[in-house]
GROMACS .gro file of C-alpha atoms in nm:
model
  316
    1MET     CA    1  -0.127  -2.176   0.542
    2PRO     CA    2   0.184  -2.044   0.364
    3THR     CA    3   0.417  -1.813   0.551
    4PRO     CA    4   0.556  -1.487   0.410
    5SER     CA    5   0.905  -1.550   0.548
    6GLN     CA    6   1.050  -1.476   0.205
    7MET     CA    7   0.810  -1.199   0.108
    8SER     CA    8   1.081  -0.935   0.071
    9GLN     CA    9   1.273  -1.130  -0.192
   10ASP     CA   10   1.207  -1.103  -0.568
   11PRO     CA   11   1.170  -1.430  -0.733
   12ALA     CA   12  -2.056  -1.496  -1.236
   13SER     CA   13  -2.367  -1.339  -1.168
   14SER     CA   14  -2.295  -1.276  -0.802
   15GLN     CA   15  -1.969  -1.116  -0.907
   16ALA     CA   16  -2.152  -0.884  -1.145
   17GLN     CA   17  -2.389  -0.780  -0.868
   18SER     CA   18  -2.096  -0.719  -0.636
   19THR     CA   19  -1.924  -0.509  -0.901
   20GLN     CA   20  -2.237  -0.300  -0.955
   21THR     CA   21  -2.283  -0.242  -0.582
   22ARG     CA   22  -1.919  -0.153  -0.532
   23SER     CA   23  -1.916   0.087  -0.824
   24SER     CA   24  -2.226   0.269  -0.703
   25GLN     CA   25  -2.079   0.301  -0.354
   26THR     CA   26  -1.752   0.447  -0.478
   27ARG     CA   27  -1.897   0.675  -0.745
   28SER     CA   28  -2.155   0.829  -0.515
   29SER     CA   29  -1.902   0.919  -0.250
   30GLN     CA   30  -1.589   1.006  -0.450
   31THR     CA   31  -1.667   1.375  -0.495
   32GLN     CA   32  -1.760   1.418  -0.130
   33SER     CA   33  -1.452   1.236   0.000
   34SER     CA   34  -1.216   1.421  -0.234
   35SER     CA   35  -1.342   1.763  -0.129
   36ALA     CA   36  -1.314   1.674   0.239
   37LEU     CA   37  -0.937   1.615   0.223
   38SER     CA   38  -0.829   1.964   0.318
   39SER     CA   39  -0.640   1.954   0.650
   40PRO     CA   40  -0.287   2.100   0.655
   41TYR     CA   41  -0.146   1.755   0.736
   42GLN     CA   42  -0.326   1.591   0.447
   43ALA     CA   43  -0.217   1.865   0.209
   44SER     CA   44   0.149   1.833   0.310
   45LEU     CA   45   0.136   1.455   0.279
   46GLN     CA   46  -0.009   1.483  -0.070
   47GLN     CA   47   0.278   1.710  -0.170
   48HIS     CA   48   0.528   1.462  -0.028
   49TYR     CA   49   0.404   1.170  -0.237
   50ALA     CA   50   0.301   1.307  -0.574
   51PRO     CA   51   0.489   1.589  -0.744
   52ALA     CA   52   0.320   1.823  -0.988
   53GLN     CA   53   0.300   1.700  -1.347
   54LEU     CA   54   0.335   1.340  -1.223
   55ILE     CA   55   0.103   1.187  -1.483
   56GLU     CA   56   0.251   1.380  -1.774
   57HIS     CA   57   0.604   1.283  -1.668
   58LEU     CA   58   0.512   0.915  -1.636
   59ARG     CA   59   0.344   0.910  -1.977
   60GLU     CA   60   0.652   1.063  -2.138
   61THR     CA   61   0.876   0.811  -1.964
   62LEU     CA   62   0.667   0.515  -2.077
   63ILE     CA   63   0.680   0.638  -2.435
   64ALA     CA   64   1.058   0.677  -2.406
   65GLU     CA   65   1.068   0.312  -2.297
   66GLY     CA   66   0.882   0.212  -2.613
   67LEU     CA   67   0.552   0.149  -2.436
   68ASN     CA   68   0.201   0.267  -2.519
   69PRO     CA   69   0.063   0.452  -2.213
   70GLU     CA   70  -0.290   0.341  -2.303
   71GLN     CA   71  -0.206  -0.029  -2.349
   72LEU     CA   72   0.001  -0.170  -2.063
   73THR     CA   73   0.043  -0.483  -1.856
   74PRO     CA   74   0.100  -0.497  -1.479
   75ASP     CA   75   0.456  -0.609  -1.555
   76ASP     CA   76   0.518  -0.287  -1.750
   77THR     CA   77   0.443  -0.068  -1.449
   78ALA     CA   78   0.572  -0.276  -1.157
   79ALA     CA   79   0.872  -0.049  -1.100
   80ILE     CA   80   0.655   0.257  -1.046
   81ASP     CA   81   0.338   0.121  -0.885
   82GLN     CA   82   0.473  -0.128  -0.626
   83LEU     CA   83   0.634   0.121  -0.388
   84HIS     CA   84   0.668  -0.105  -0.082
   85LEU     CA   85   0.966  -0.315   0.020
   86GLY     CA   86   0.963  -0.646  -0.163
   87GLY     CA   87   0.767  -0.527  -0.464
   88ARG     CA   88   0.530  -0.768  -0.637
   89HIS     CA   89   0.674  -1.071  -0.464
   90ALA     CA   90   0.583  -0.925  -0.127
   91SER     CA   91   0.227  -0.866  -0.244
   92ARG     CA   92   0.197  -1.220  -0.381
   93GLN     CA   93   0.321  -1.374  -0.058
   94LEU     CA   94   0.082  -1.166   0.151
   95ALA     CA   95  -0.208  -1.269  -0.075
   96GLN     CA   96  -0.118  -1.638  -0.043
   97TRP     CA   97  -0.092  -1.603   0.333
   98GLY     CA   98  -0.443  -1.460   0.343
   99ASP     CA   99  -0.592  -1.715   0.100
  100ILE     CA  100  -0.785  -1.450  -0.096
  101GLN     CA  101  -1.059  -1.601  -0.311
  102GLN     CA  102  -1.193  -1.492  -0.650
  103GLU     CA  103  -1.542  -1.412  -0.524
  104GLN     CA  104  -1.418  -1.185  -0.245
  105GLN     CA  105  -1.398  -0.808  -0.234
  106VAL     CA  106  -1.076  -0.652  -0.106
  107LEU     CA  107  -1.026  -0.303   0.035
  108ASP     CA  108  -0.673  -0.175  -0.030
  109ILE     CA  109  -0.598   0.095   0.230
  110GLY     CA  110  -0.340   0.345   0.106
  111CYS     CA  111  -0.341   0.194  -0.242
  112GLY     CA  112  -0.109   0.459  -0.389
  113PRO     CA  113  -0.086   0.414  -0.767
  114GLY     CA  114  -0.284   0.091  -0.734
  115GLY     CA  115  -0.014  -0.164  -0.811
  116ALA     CA  116  -0.114  -0.417  -0.546
  117SER     CA  117  -0.483  -0.368  -0.625
  118ARG     CA  118  -0.424  -0.453  -0.990
  119LEU     CA  119  -0.202  -0.748  -0.903
  120LEU     CA  120  -0.473  -0.898  -0.682
  121ALA     CA  121  -0.740  -0.847  -0.947
  122ALA     CA  122  -0.525  -0.978  -1.232
  123GLU     CA  123  -0.388  -1.285  -1.057
  124LEU     CA  124  -0.670  -1.381  -0.821
  125GLY     CA  125  -0.974  -1.244  -1.004
  126CYS     CA  126  -1.110  -1.066  -0.697
  127GLN     CA  127  -1.277  -0.726  -0.691
  128VAL     CA  128  -1.069  -0.449  -0.530
  129ILE     CA  129  -1.151  -0.104  -0.397
  130GLY     CA  130  -0.841   0.109  -0.346
  131VAL     CA  131  -0.843   0.426  -0.136
  132ASP     CA  132  -0.568   0.680  -0.097
  133LEU     CA  133  -0.533   1.032   0.040
  134THR     CA  134  -0.336   1.160  -0.260
  135PRO     CA  135  -0.545   1.271  -0.560
  136ARG     CA  136  -0.256   1.242  -0.806
  137PHE     CA  137  -0.199   0.880  -0.702
  138ILE     CA  138  -0.566   0.807  -0.762
  139GLU     CA  139  -0.552   0.979  -1.100
  140MET     CA  140  -0.252   0.761  -1.183
  141ALA     CA  141  -0.427   0.448  -1.054
  142GLN     CA  142  -0.741   0.514  -1.258
  143TRP     CA  143  -0.533   0.566  -1.572
  144LEU     CA  144  -0.334   0.244  -1.515
  145ASN     CA  145  -0.648   0.046  -1.426
  146LYS     CA  146  -0.790   0.134  -1.767
  147ALA     CA  147  -0.460   0.094  -1.954
  148THR     CA  148  -0.416  -0.258  -1.814
  149GLY     CA  149  -0.778  -0.355  -1.883
  150LEU     CA  150  -0.853  -0.401  -1.513
  151ASP     CA  151  -1.094  -0.111  -1.456
  152ASP     CA  152  -1.383  -0.359  -1.441
  153LYS     CA  153  -1.227  -0.520  -1.134
  154VAL     CA  154  -1.045  -0.232  -0.962
  155SER     CA  155  -1.200   0.095  -0.845
  156CYS     CA  156  -0.974   0.358  -0.686
  157LEU     CA  157  -1.088   0.676  -0.516
  158THR     CA  158  -0.948   0.962  -0.314
  159ALA     CA  159  -1.056   0.909   0.046
  160ASP     CA  160  -0.938   0.932   0.404
  161ALA     CA  161  -0.894   0.585   0.551
  162CYS     CA  162  -1.030   0.724   0.878
  163GLN     CA  163  -1.357   0.823   0.705
  164LEU     CA  164  -1.416   0.547   0.454
  165PRO     CA  165  -1.699   0.612   0.206
  166LEU     CA  166  -1.812   0.250   0.224
  167ALA     CA  167  -2.110   0.074   0.374
  168ASP     CA  168  -2.091  -0.127   0.694
  169GLN     CA  169  -1.978  -0.490   0.648
  170SER     CA  170  -1.917  -0.443   0.276
  171VAL     CA  171  -1.571  -0.599   0.217
  172ASP     CA  172  -1.423  -0.943   0.284
  173VAL     CA  173  -1.056  -0.853   0.318
  174ILE     CA  174  -0.873  -0.544   0.445
  175TRP     CA  175  -0.530  -0.506   0.281
  176SER     CA  176  -0.255  -0.259   0.372
  177GLN     CA  177   0.109  -0.232   0.269
  178HIS     CA  178   0.327   0.045   0.417
  179THR     CA  179   0.035   0.272   0.505
  180LEU     CA  180  -0.019   0.283   0.882
  181MET     CA  181   0.293   0.492   0.946
  182ASN     CA  182   0.125   0.789   0.770
  183ILE     CA  183  -0.204   0.765   0.963
  184GLU     CA  184  -0.238   1.033   1.232
  185ASN     CA  185  -0.550   0.895   1.402
  186GLN     CA  186  -0.477   0.526   1.421
  187PRO     CA  187  -0.755   0.435   1.669
  188ARG     CA  188  -1.005   0.591   1.427
  189LEU     CA  189  -0.859   0.383   1.144
  190MET     CA  190  -0.907   0.069   1.354
  191HIS     CA  191  -1.271   0.162   1.405
  192GLU     CA  192  -1.325   0.217   1.034
  193ILE     CA  193  -1.167  -0.104   0.908
  194ARG     CA  194  -1.370  -0.301   1.160
  195ARG     CA  195  -1.688  -0.120   1.050
  196VAL     CA  196  -1.654  -0.194   0.680
  197CYS     CA  197  -1.531  -0.553   0.717
  198LYS     CA  198  -1.775  -0.843   0.705
  199PRO     CA  199  -1.801  -1.076   1.006
  200GLN     CA  200  -1.511  -1.322   1.005
  201GLY     CA  201  -1.338  -1.108   0.744
  202ARG     CA  202  -0.961  -1.095   0.725
  203LEU     CA  203  -0.693  -0.831   0.773
  204LEU     CA  204  -0.360  -0.856   0.588
  205LEU     CA  205  -0.084  -0.612   0.683
  206HIS     CA  206   0.268  -0.563   0.546
  207GLU     CA  207   0.381  -0.268   0.753
  208ILE     CA  208   0.666  -0.067   0.896
  209VAL     CA  209   0.669  -0.046   1.276
  210GLN     CA  210   0.894   0.114   1.533
  211GLY     CA  211   1.195  -0.088   1.642
  212ASP     CA  212   1.358  -0.107   1.985
  213ASN     CA  213   1.606   0.171   1.912
  214PRO     CA  214   1.450   0.495   2.048
  215GLU     CA  215   1.677   0.725   1.846
  216PRO     CA  216   1.498   0.949   1.593
  217LEU     CA  217   1.458   0.828   1.238
  218LEU     CA  218   1.714   0.930   0.982
  219LEU     CA  219   1.520   1.143   0.734
  220PRO     CA  220   1.410   1.163   0.463
  221VAL     CA  221   1.258   0.817   0.414
  222PRO     CA  222   1.006   0.713   0.148
  223TRP     CA  223   0.708   0.790   0.373
  224ALA     CA  224   0.834   1.110   0.537
  225ARG     CA  225   1.058   1.407   0.474
  226GLU     CA  226   0.979   1.552   0.816
  227PRO     CA  227   0.894   1.396   1.155
  228ALA     CA  228   0.533   1.516   1.138
  229HIS     CA  229   0.462   1.272   0.853
  230SER     CA  230   0.577   0.962   1.041
  231HIS     CA  231   0.348   0.791   1.293
  232LEU     CA  232   0.520   0.462   1.363
  233MET     CA  233   0.365   0.226   1.617
  234THR     CA  234   0.545  -0.047   1.802
  235LEU     CA  235   0.430  -0.396   1.720
  236ASP     CA  236   0.288  -0.428   2.072
  237THR     CA  237   0.082  -0.111   2.027
  238LEU     CA  238  -0.045  -0.228   1.688
  239SER     CA  239  -0.144  -0.566   1.830
  240THR     CA  240  -0.317  -0.408   2.130
  241GLN     CA  241  -0.517  -0.170   1.910
  242LEU     CA  242  -0.624  -0.451   1.678
  243GLU     CA  243  -0.734  -0.674   1.964
  244ALA     CA  244  -0.927  -0.384   2.121
  245HIS     CA  245  -1.129  -0.368   1.798
  246HIS     CA  246  -1.201  -0.742   1.800
  247TRP     CA  247  -0.938  -0.858   1.554
  248GLN     CA  248  -0.804  -1.202   1.639
  249ILE     CA  249  -0.439  -1.213   1.536
  250ASN     CA  250  -0.357  -1.544   1.371
  251ALA     CA  251   0.007  -1.483   1.282
  252ILE     CA  252   0.278  -1.218   1.292
  253GLU     CA  253   0.619  -1.242   1.133
  254ASP     CA  254   0.914  -1.006   1.154
  255ILE     CA  255   1.057  -0.991   0.801
  256SER     CA  256   1.303  -0.707   0.859
  257GLU     CA  257   1.611  -0.902   0.754
  258ASN     CA  258   1.453  -1.011   0.427
  259ALA     CA  259   1.340  -0.652   0.361
  260LEU     CA  260   1.690  -0.524   0.429
  261GLN     CA  261   1.845  -0.774   0.190
  262TRP     CA  262   1.590  -0.686  -0.079
  263ARG     CA  263   1.655  -0.313  -0.049
  264GLN     CA  264   2.035  -0.360  -0.044
  265LYS     CA  265   2.018  -0.573  -0.358
  266HIS     CA  266   1.818  -0.307  -0.539
  267LEU     CA  267   2.052  -0.033  -0.419
  268GLU     CA  268   2.348  -0.221  -0.565
  269ARG     CA  269   2.162  -0.256  -0.895
  270GLU     CA  270   2.073   0.114  -0.894
  271SER     CA  271   2.432   0.216  -0.821
  272ARG     CA  272   2.550   0.025  -1.129
  273GLY     CA  273   2.309   0.220  -1.347
  274GLN     CA  274   1.949   0.137  -1.424
  275PRO     CA  275   1.874  -0.071  -1.734
  276THR     CA  276   1.543   0.119  -1.744
  277ILE     CA  277   1.436   0.473  -1.664
  278LEU     CA  278   1.119   0.347  -1.496
  279THR     CA  279   1.217   0.368  -1.129
  280PRO     CA  280   1.059   0.486  -0.803
  281GLN     CA  281   1.258   0.807  -0.839
  282LEU     CA  282   0.990   0.918  -1.084
  283ILE     CA  283   0.751   0.917  -0.787
  284PHE     CA  284   0.977   1.030  -0.503
  285GLY     CA  285   1.197   1.272  -0.693
  286PRO     CA  286   1.570   1.347  -0.644
  287ASP     CA  287   1.548   1.265  -0.271
  288PHE     CA  288   1.496   0.896  -0.348
  289THR     CA  289   1.865   0.806  -0.317
  290SER     CA  290   1.886   0.967   0.028
  291MET     CA  291   1.559   0.801   0.125
  292THR     CA  292   1.699   0.463   0.027
  293HIS     CA  293   2.021   0.503   0.226
  294ASN     CA  294   1.831   0.625   0.532
  295LEU     CA  295   1.582   0.341   0.505
  296ILE     CA  296   1.867   0.091   0.510
  297HIS     CA  297   2.035   0.260   0.807
  298ASN     CA  298   1.707   0.274   1.000
  299LEU     CA  299   1.656  -0.097   0.944
  300GLN     CA  300   2.013  -0.185   1.035
  301SER     CA  301   1.997   0.016   1.356
  302ASP     CA  302   1.657  -0.127   1.461
  303ARG     CA  303   1.485   0.209   1.445
  304ILE     CA  304   1.224   0.037   1.228
  305ARG     CA  305   1.110  -0.317   1.156
  306ILE     CA  306   0.904  -0.471   0.880
  307ILE     CA  307   0.625  -0.707   0.977
  308ALA     CA  308   0.355  -0.918   0.816
  309LEU     CA  309   0.034  -0.977   1.009
  310HIS     CA  310  -0.279  -1.184   0.945
  311ALA     CA  311  -0.591  -1.139   1.158
  312GLN     CA  312  -0.958  -1.229   1.147
  313LEU     CA  313  -1.249  -1.022   1.270
  314GLY     CA  314  -1.411  -1.178   1.573
  315GLU     CA  315  -1.739  -1.114   1.751
  316ALA     CA  316  -1.800  -0.767   1.892
   0.00000   0.00000   0.00000
């Protein structure tokens, strides 16, 4: 089994039936799940991640770059839809670590604009359901799914990961990159991912956890402008919660140093001037530079760590 030790560095009939089942599940529950996302916390988190006029701004930017917003490739949008440390390379390494197969169905928790979901579908041929709390991210994901010709393999919907609108034992792989730190009710999330995962299914995490330094985070960071948005677990707490829900942890790797090097390299590139106007700042707004500096300082001071984790669902 490959290891993701470098993951933060850049470098047919049964399927049709699965697609039909998945589509009916997501379509029937999308309206209900969208209308249920109304708590003050959820509303404030949505405002943090997706500014008003996001889609219109992105379309204008793509046109300015000489691209057709209705005919794109995953490469065209990588700078604005892979918002985790390590970008596409991190996603590819995590997928290799988990040995995802073409016939499998993946649930992408906290899919954001759907970059990882589309990468998995495009490169591995698997079916992907992406869920995210932020309606504008889902609107963006649905647009990009269609523009890249991947809407037959990727379905994205607005939903709370703690109340997944999916049937029991309906997915083969649970996937999450930089999502858990925004989940308020983490035990409930653990219950839900166990419920929807098939027996012997797999869990692939690329997450930010709390480090050994107890000092408060320097804010803002990409996932939080205020302390109420950040719900970091220690690695021990994460492992304990997973094991309590019958996940058998196969491997964990601390990839903080690689993540730090990746982010520092990109900061140096950004400080020299971007060769393109397609950058994460389109998503995060003018705070992105401060977020980047604080992220680096939090990593350097061991306030946070970046980990990769692979687990398999055991017997209840």
